[in-house]
mmCIF file of C-alpha atoms in Angstrom:
data_model
loop_
_atom_site.group_PDB
_atom_site.id
_atom_site.type_symbol
_atom_site.label_atom_id
_atom_site.label_comp_id
_atom_site.label_asym_id
_atom_site.label_seq_id
_atom_site.Cartn_x
_atom_site.Cartn_y
_atom_site.Cartn_z
ATOM 1 C CA MET A 26 57.973 31.967 -132.719
ATOM 2 C CA ALA A 27 56.321 30.043 -135.555
ATOM 3 C CA PRO A 28 54.615 26.790 -134.484
ATOM 4 C CA SER A 29 56.666 24.836 -137.057
ATOM 5 C CA LEU A 30 59.927 26.046 -135.482
ATOM 6 C CA LEU A 31 58.654 25.292 -131.988
ATOM 7 C CA PHE A 32 57.685 21.724 -132.903
ATOM 8 C CA LYS A 33 61.053 21.230 -134.600
ATOM 9 C CA LEU A 34 62.813 22.270 -131.383
ATOM 10 C CA LEU A 35 60.551 19.976 -129.370
ATOM 11 C CA ARG A 36 61.430 17.007 -131.589
ATOM 12 C CA LYS A 37 65.114 17.773 -131.102
ATOM 13 C CA ARG A 38 64.605 17.879 -127.307
ATOM 14 C CA SER A 39 65.808 21.476 -127.261
ATOM 15 C CA VAL A 40 62.927 22.841 -125.179
ATOM 16 C CA ALA A 41 62.675 21.971 -121.503
ATOM 17 C CA HIS A 42 61.044 22.959 -118.232
ATOM 18 C CA ILE A 43 63.360 23.809 -115.337
ATOM 19 C CA ASP A 44 61.750 22.856 -112.032
ATOM 20 C CA ALA A 45 62.272 24.443 -108.597
ATOM 21 C CA ASP A 46 65.236 22.142 -107.939
ATOM 22 C CA GLY A 47 66.944 23.172 -111.152
ATOM 23 C CA LYS A 48 66.258 19.846 -112.883
ATOM 24 C CA ARG A 49 65.582 19.826 -116.610
ATOM 25 C CA HIS A 50 62.448 18.089 -117.940
ATOM 26 C CA ARG A 51 61.886 17.651 -121.665
ATOM 27 C CA LEU A 52 58.704 19.240 -123.045
ATOM 28 C CA HIS A 53 56.472 17.562 -125.640
ATOM 29 C CA GLY A 54 53.937 19.020 -128.046
ATOM 30 C CA SER A 55 51.130 17.905 -125.747
ATOM 31 C CA THR A 56 52.696 19.283 -122.528
ATOM 32 C CA ARG A 57 50.552 21.865 -120.747
ATOM 33 C CA VAL A 58 52.402 25.009 -119.680
ATOM 34 C CA HIS A 59 51.225 27.623 -117.225
ATOM 35 C CA THR A 60 52.189 31.036 -115.978
ATOM 36 C CA GLY A 61 55.337 31.030 -113.876
ATOM 37 C CA MET A 62 56.975 27.983 -115.471
ATOM 38 C CA GLU A 63 60.648 28.414 -116.350
ATOM 39 C CA ILE A 64 61.104 27.302 -119.964
ATOM 40 C CA GLN A 65 64.550 26.755 -121.462
ATOM 41 C CA ILE A 66 65.026 27.255 -125.208
ATOM 42 C CA PRO A 67 68.183 27.553 -127.355
ATOM 43 C CA THR A 68 69.767 31.003 -127.370
ATOM 44 C CA ASN A 69 71.074 30.843 -130.936
ATOM 45 C CA ILE A 70 67.734 30.831 -132.778
ATOM 46 C CA VAL A 71 67.576 33.130 -135.791
ATOM 47 C CA LEU A 72 63.982 34.055 -136.601
ATOM 48 C CA PRO A 73 63.153 34.839 -140.251
ATOM 49 C CA GLN A 74 61.974 38.331 -141.103
ATOM 50 C CA SER A 75 58.276 38.376 -141.868
ATOM 51 C CA THR A 76 57.102 39.915 -145.118
ATOM 52 C CA PRO A 77 53.540 41.045 -145.859
ATOM 53 C CA ILE A 78 51.845 38.766 -148.335
ATOM 54 C CA SER A 79 51.121 41.682 -150.684
ATOM 55 C CA THR A 80 54.867 42.302 -151.206
ATOM 56 C CA ARG A 81 55.819 38.752 -152.169
ATOM 57 C CA GLY A 82 56.533 38.995 -155.862
ATOM 58 C CA SER A 83 57.371 35.398 -156.758
ATOM 59 C CA VAL A 84 54.985 33.885 -159.261
ATOM 60 C CA THR A 85 55.167 30.586 -157.357
ATOM 61 C CA SER A 86 54.193 32.190 -154.042
ATOM 62 C CA THR A 87 50.579 32.913 -154.910
ATOM 63 C CA PRO A 88 47.542 31.268 -153.301
ATOM 64 C CA GLN A 89 46.649 29.883 -156.736
ATOM 65 C CA PHE A 90 50.019 28.111 -156.914
ATOM 66 C CA VAL A 91 49.476 26.679 -153.433
ATOM 67 C CA GLN A 92 46.011 25.448 -154.374
ATOM 68 C CA ARG A 93 47.391 23.705 -157.473
ATOM 69 C CA GLN A 94 50.230 22.085 -155.532
ATOM 70 C CA LEU A 95 48.158 21.174 -152.456
ATOM 71 C CA PRO A 96 44.601 20.241 -153.451
ATOM 72 C CA VAL A 97 42.204 20.155 -150.500
ATOM 73 C CA LEU A 98 40.695 16.733 -149.762
ATOM 74 C CA PHE A 99 38.806 17.738 -146.603
ATOM 75 C CA ASP A 100 38.295 21.004 -144.767
ATOM 76 C CA ASN A 101 36.488 22.339 -141.700
ATOM 77 C CA GLN A 102 37.113 24.984 -139.032
ATOM 78 C CA ALA A 103 39.595 22.802 -137.137
ATOM 79 C CA LEU A 104 41.721 21.145 -139.813
ATOM 80 C CA SER A 105 42.427 20.579 -143.466
ATOM 81 C CA VAL A 106 43.596 17.464 -145.278
ATOM 82 C CA PHE A 107 45.732 18.205 -148.326
ATOM 83 C CA GLN A 108 46.966 16.056 -151.190
ATOM 84 C CA LYS A 109 50.754 16.192 -150.811
ATOM 85 C CA PRO A 110 52.714 15.794 -154.064
ATOM 86 C CA SER A 111 56.001 13.962 -154.492
ATOM 87 C CA GLY A 112 59.165 16.022 -154.018
ATOM 88 C CA LEU A 113 57.690 18.613 -151.649
ATOM 89 C CA PRO A 114 59.026 18.432 -148.072
ATOM 90 C CA CYS A 115 56.661 19.076 -145.189
ATOM 91 C CA GLN A 116 59.055 21.454 -143.414
ATOM 92 C CA GLY A 117 61.756 23.859 -144.507
ATOM 93 C CA GLY A 118 65.506 23.578 -144.114
ATOM 94 C CA SER A 119 68.775 25.104 -145.233
ATOM 95 C CA LYS A 120 68.429 23.762 -148.792
ATOM 96 C CA VAL A 121 64.624 23.882 -149.045
ATOM 97 C CA THR A 122 62.994 26.636 -151.113
ATOM 98 C CA TYR A 123 59.405 25.546 -150.680
ATOM 99 C CA SER A 124 57.757 23.321 -148.091
ATOM 100 C CA VAL A 125 54.179 22.535 -147.152
ATOM 101 C CA ASP A 126 54.578 24.572 -143.973
ATOM 102 C CA SER A 127 55.955 27.690 -145.670
ATOM 103 C CA MET A 128 53.586 27.544 -148.637
ATOM 104 C CA LEU A 129 50.530 27.392 -146.386
ATOM 105 C CA ASN A 130 51.547 29.905 -143.750
ATOM 106 C CA ASN A 131 53.067 32.437 -146.167
ATOM 107 C CA ASN A 132 49.920 32.611 -148.248
ATOM 108 C CA SER A 133 47.016 32.440 -145.839
ATOM 109 C CA THR A 134 45.500 34.485 -143.051
ATOM 110 C CA GLU A 135 45.061 31.237 -141.097
ATOM 111 C CA GLN A 136 47.851 29.731 -138.987
ATOM 112 C CA PHE A 137 48.309 26.150 -140.152
ATOM 113 C CA ARG A 138 50.075 23.664 -137.872
ATOM 114 C CA LEU A 139 51.614 20.401 -139.050
ATOM 115 C CA VAL A 140 50.570 17.468 -136.855
ATOM 116 C CA HIS A 141 52.323 14.696 -138.784
ATOM 117 C CA ARG A 142 54.713 14.410 -141.710
ATOM 118 C CA LEU A 143 55.280 12.486 -144.903
ATOM 119 C CA ASP A 144 58.700 11.918 -146.445
ATOM 120 C CA ARG A 145 59.642 14.265 -149.289
ATOM 121 C CA GLY A 146 58.943 11.604 -151.916
ATOM 122 C CA THR A 147 55.799 10.179 -150.323
ATOM 123 C CA THR A 148 52.446 11.319 -151.682
ATOM 124 C CA GLY A 149 48.952 11.327 -150.242
ATOM 125 C CA ALA A 150 46.801 12.679 -147.429
ATOM 126 C CA LEU A 151 48.439 15.206 -145.107
ATOM 127 C CA VAL A 152 46.536 16.472 -142.060
ATOM 128 C CA VAL A 153 47.129 20.070 -140.943
ATOM 129 C CA ALA A 154 45.444 21.730 -137.950
ATOM 130 C CA LYS A 155 44.076 25.280 -138.004
ATOM 131 C CA THR A 156 44.019 26.020 -134.256
ATOM 132 C CA ARG A 157 46.405 25.429 -131.368
ATOM 133 C CA LEU A 158 43.919 23.243 -129.484
ATOM 134 C CA ALA A 159 43.066 21.170 -132.535
ATOM 135 C CA ALA A 160 46.783 20.706 -133.222
ATOM 136 C CA ALA A 161 47.425 19.496 -129.670
ATOM 137 C CA ARG A 162 44.544 17.008 -129.846
ATOM 138 C CA LEU A 163 45.564 15.664 -133.249
ATOM 139 C CA ALA A 164 49.246 15.431 -132.279
ATOM 140 C CA ALA A 165 48.216 13.385 -129.232
ATOM 141 C CA ALA A 166 46.051 11.153 -131.447
ATOM 142 C CA PHE A 167 49.008 10.432 -133.742
ATOM 143 C CA ARG A 168 51.303 9.813 -130.768
ATOM 144 C CA ASP A 169 48.811 7.465 -129.082
ATOM 145 C CA HIS A 170 48.093 5.547 -132.323
ATOM 146 C CA GLU A 171 44.446 6.617 -132.522
ATOM 147 C CA ILE A 172 44.898 7.306 -136.234
ATOM 148 C CA SER A 173 44.275 4.640 -138.862
ATOM 149 C CA LYS A 174 46.432 4.971 -141.986
ATOM 150 C CA THR A 175 46.570 2.809 -145.088
ATOM 151 C CA TYR A 176 49.523 3.209 -147.420
ATOM 152 C CA ILE A 177 49.714 1.771 -150.919
ATOM 153 C CA ALA A 178 53.159 1.026 -152.322
ATOM 154 C CA VAL A 179 54.656 -0.522 -155.434
ATOM 155 C CA LEU A 180 57.513 -2.900 -154.614
ATOM 156 C CA ARG A 181 60.269 -4.330 -156.776
ATOM 157 C CA GLY A 182 59.733 -8.056 -156.439
ATOM 158 C CA VAL A 183 57.038 -10.012 -154.590
ATOM 159 C CA PRO A 184 57.291 -10.969 -150.884
ATOM 160 C CA ASP A 185 57.412 -14.677 -149.970
ATOM 161 C CA MET A 186 53.953 -14.493 -148.348
ATOM 162 C CA PRO A 187 52.069 -12.526 -151.006
ATOM 163 C CA HIS A 188 48.460 -13.257 -150.067
ATOM 164 C CA GLU A 189 48.483 -13.243 -146.293
ATOM 165 C CA LYS A 190 48.801 -10.565 -143.677
ATOM 166 C CA TYR A 191 52.269 -10.550 -142.260
ATOM 167 C CA THR A 192 53.910 -8.570 -139.484
ATOM 168 C CA ALA A 193 57.411 -7.319 -140.156
ATOM 169 C CA LYS A 194 59.363 -6.388 -137.053
ATOM 170 C CA ALA A 195 62.629 -4.468 -136.990
ATOM 171 C CA LYS A 196 63.950 -2.028 -134.392
ATOM 172 C CA SER A 197 60.739 -2.319 -132.331
ATOM 173 C CA ALA A 198 58.588 -1.291 -135.284
ATOM 174 C CA ILE A 199 55.626 -3.202 -136.685
ATOM 175 C CA THR A 200 54.248 -3.055 -140.221
ATOM 176 C CA LYS A 201 51.364 -5.146 -141.567
ATOM 177 C CA TYR A 202 51.050 -5.712 -145.283
ATOM 178 C CA ARG A 203 49.129 -7.657 -147.878
ATOM 179 C CA VAL A 204 49.785 -8.002 -151.576
ATOM 180 C CA LEU A 205 46.939 -6.695 -153.716
ATOM 181 C CA LYS A 206 48.242 -7.536 -157.166
ATOM 182 C CA SER A 207 51.501 -8.576 -158.825
ATOM 183 C CA GLY A 208 52.872 -8.605 -162.341
ATOM 184 C CA SER A 209 55.651 -7.130 -164.483
ATOM 185 C CA LEU A 210 56.698 -3.625 -165.466
ATOM 186 C CA ASP A 211 59.479 -3.211 -168.043
ATOM 187 C CA ASN A 212 60.531 -6.846 -167.501
ATOM 188 C CA THR A 213 60.750 -6.305 -163.738
ATOM 189 C CA ARG A 214 58.583 -8.219 -161.258
ATOM 190 C CA ILE A 215 56.547 -5.805 -159.150
ATOM 191 C CA CYS A 216 53.601 -5.897 -156.794
ATOM 192 C CA VAL A 217 51.132 -3.441 -155.283
ATOM 193 C CA VAL A 218 50.777 -3.768 -151.513
ATOM 194 C CA ALA A 219 48.618 -2.224 -148.808
ATOM 195 C CA LEU A 220 50.473 -1.403 -145.598
ATOM 196 C CA ASN A 221 49.422 -0.392 -142.103
ATOM 197 C CA ILE A 222 51.967 0.721 -139.538
ATOM 198 C CA LEU A 223 51.385 0.131 -135.840
ATOM 199 C CA THR A 224 54.378 2.265 -134.853
ATOM 200 C CA GLY A 225 55.838 5.474 -136.218
ATOM 201 C CA ARG A 226 59.557 5.041 -136.884
ATOM 202 C CA LYS A 227 61.413 7.180 -139.413
ATOM 203 C CA HIS A 228 61.241 5.643 -142.899
ATOM 204 C CA GLN A 229 59.559 2.606 -141.320
ATOM 205 C CA ILE A 230 57.715 1.345 -144.393
ATOM 206 C CA ARG A 231 60.636 1.941 -146.735
ATOM 207 C CA ALA A 232 63.111 0.226 -144.398
ATOM 208 C CA HIS A 233 60.850 -2.763 -143.713
ATOM 209 C CA CYS A 234 60.082 -3.324 -147.394
ATOM 210 C CA ALA A 235 63.758 -3.232 -148.307
ATOM 211 C CA HIS A 236 65.372 -5.035 -145.369
ATOM 212 C CA VAL A 237 62.650 -7.389 -144.093
ATOM 213 C CA LEU A 238 60.576 -8.175 -147.167
ATOM 214 C CA LYS A 239 63.600 -7.833 -149.492
ATOM 215 C CA CYS A 240 61.401 -5.879 -151.891
ATOM 216 C CA PRO A 241 62.240 -2.148 -151.857
ATOM 217 C CA VAL A 242 59.697 0.481 -152.829
ATOM 218 C CA LEU A 243 59.895 1.222 -156.532
ATOM 219 C CA ASN A 244 62.392 4.050 -157.285
ATOM 220 C CA ASP A 245 63.517 4.298 -153.645
ATOM 221 C CA SER A 246 67.263 4.522 -154.268
ATOM 222 C CA LYS A 247 67.990 5.207 -150.589
ATOM 223 C CA TYR A 248 66.769 1.752 -149.626
ATOM 224 C CA GLY A 249 68.171 -0.337 -152.436
ATOM 225 C CA SER A 250 65.813 -0.025 -155.387
ATOM 226 C CA GLU A 251 67.852 -0.459 -158.562
ATOM 227 C CA SER A 252 66.190 2.483 -160.295
ATOM 228 C CA THR A 253 67.495 5.919 -159.321
ATOM 229 C CA THR A 254 65.115 7.917 -161.513
ATOM 230 C CA GLY A 255 61.472 8.721 -161.065
ATOM 231 C CA SER A 256 59.387 9.246 -157.961
ATOM 232 C CA ILE A 257 59.022 6.875 -155.032
ATOM 233 C CA HIS A 258 55.831 4.835 -155.305
ATOM 234 C CA LEU A 259 54.591 5.195 -151.721
ATOM 235 C CA HIS A 260 51.202 6.805 -151.166
ATOM 236 C CA LEU A 261 49.093 7.490 -148.061
ATOM 237 C CA SER A 262 45.824 6.382 -149.600
ATOM 238 C CA GLU A 263 43.404 6.586 -146.670
ATOM 239 C CA ILE A 264 43.462 8.132 -143.221
ATOM 240 C CA THR A 265 40.915 8.055 -140.415
ATOM 241 C CA ILE A 266 41.211 10.695 -137.697
ATOM 242 C CA PRO A 267 39.086 11.837 -134.734
ATOM 243 C CA ASP A 268 36.455 14.422 -135.664
ATOM 244 C CA VAL A 269 38.362 17.166 -133.841
ATOM 245 C CA GLN A 270 36.734 20.561 -133.335
ATOM 246 C CA SER A 271 38.516 23.917 -133.259
ATOM 247 C CA ASP A 272 38.494 23.904 -129.424
ATOM 248 C CA GLY A 273 40.220 20.514 -129.324
ATOM 249 C CA SER A 274 37.103 18.551 -128.429
ATOM 250 C CA VAL A 275 35.895 15.567 -130.448
ATOM 251 C CA GLY A 276 32.427 15.437 -131.988
ATOM 252 C CA GLY A 277 31.539 12.220 -130.166
ATOM 253 C CA ARG A 278 33.040 9.094 -128.679
ATOM 254 C CA SER A 279 33.014 7.310 -132.039
ATOM 255 C CA ALA A 280 33.105 10.407 -134.257
ATOM 256 C CA VAL A 281 35.789 10.031 -136.901
ATOM 257 C CA VAL A 282 36.594 11.453 -140.319
ATOM 258 C CA THR A 283 37.903 9.203 -143.094
ATOM 259 C CA VAL A 284 39.624 10.820 -146.061
ATOM 260 C CA LYS A 285 40.751 9.034 -149.223
ATOM 261 C CA SER A 286 43.518 10.385 -151.423
ATOM 262 C CA PRO A 287 43.623 9.755 -155.199
ATOM 263 C CA PHE A 288 46.789 8.352 -156.734
ATOM 264 C CA PRO A 289 49.237 10.688 -158.511
ATOM 265 C CA GLU A 290 49.512 10.628 -162.287
ATOM 266 C CA PHE A 291 52.956 8.998 -162.344
ATOM 267 C CA TRP A 292 51.395 5.771 -161.022
ATOM 268 C CA GLN A 293 49.495 5.240 -164.283
ATOM 269 C CA PRO A 294 52.170 3.059 -166.013
ATOM 270 C CA VAL A 295 52.086 0.687 -163.036
ATOM 271 C CA PHE A 296 48.292 0.500 -163.062
ATOM 272 C CA ASP A 297 48.288 -0.070 -166.826
ATOM 273 C CA ALA A 298 50.849 -2.865 -166.525
ATOM 274 C CA LEU A 299 48.838 -4.615 -163.803
ATOM 275 C CA ASP A 300 45.449 -3.922 -165.435
ATOM 276 C CA ILE A 301 44.197 -1.784 -162.537
ATOM 277 C CA LYS A 302 41.699 0.953 -163.241
ATOM 278 C CA PHE A 303 43.451 4.280 -162.700
ATOM 279 C CA LYS A 304 42.113 6.963 -160.299
ATOM 280 C CA SER A 305 40.131 4.391 -158.316
ATOM 281 C CA GLN A 306 40.977 3.225 -154.825
ATOM 282 C CA ILE A 307 42.386 -0.303 -154.922
#
């Protein structure tokens, strides 16, 4: 079973351990299993047929295509950090032709394992593990909030507290933000904000910007932005992770790796309008 499918089943609570008394206990990605454990999985799983890489004839299924779509920002024996583009989902589905997971694992001799995800429209740094032990350690680090992430977003409008740190709370989720610069784009008031999330709810930043700050992310039609064309302006600009080794150990107590992700080209009109130098970290 592919690791991506296993983690999907774990997130859906479809994998469980049955103890000696017949009780069902949900398994997590960090759960240790051992010989003799009774594991319950769905019986209706349909596994895709594997195809040797040499027989894949699609022009867009070549390693060169993957390299163009997923530039490498950082790489070692335990993990890689890729630059995820807008519009590419992290995992496959019934209506998904290409995903980060399939593109990597269908075109490499290494077995890549997703340890976190970005929304389809979100761009920026995406961490992928190369070994099972590294994946388990990184997944635990994300779950236990050991990871520092800074997102940059363009919002329609300017929050009421533009120059101070503010904590937005909704549905037991916490987001901190500060406005970096504001101005106008096509006669619309916008601002560029830096955001840090202290929790990991689905669509947390997008929901908080729209419903708490009353300033949706630019082009995010799902959460109330007036524009329905163009890409969402939400970017994972910087991420700091433990310096995980291939065996799951960490290089040292304070050993970390910080990776910065350049902004995508479609941000240039915003930067021009606000007089921000393009391709530089704000």
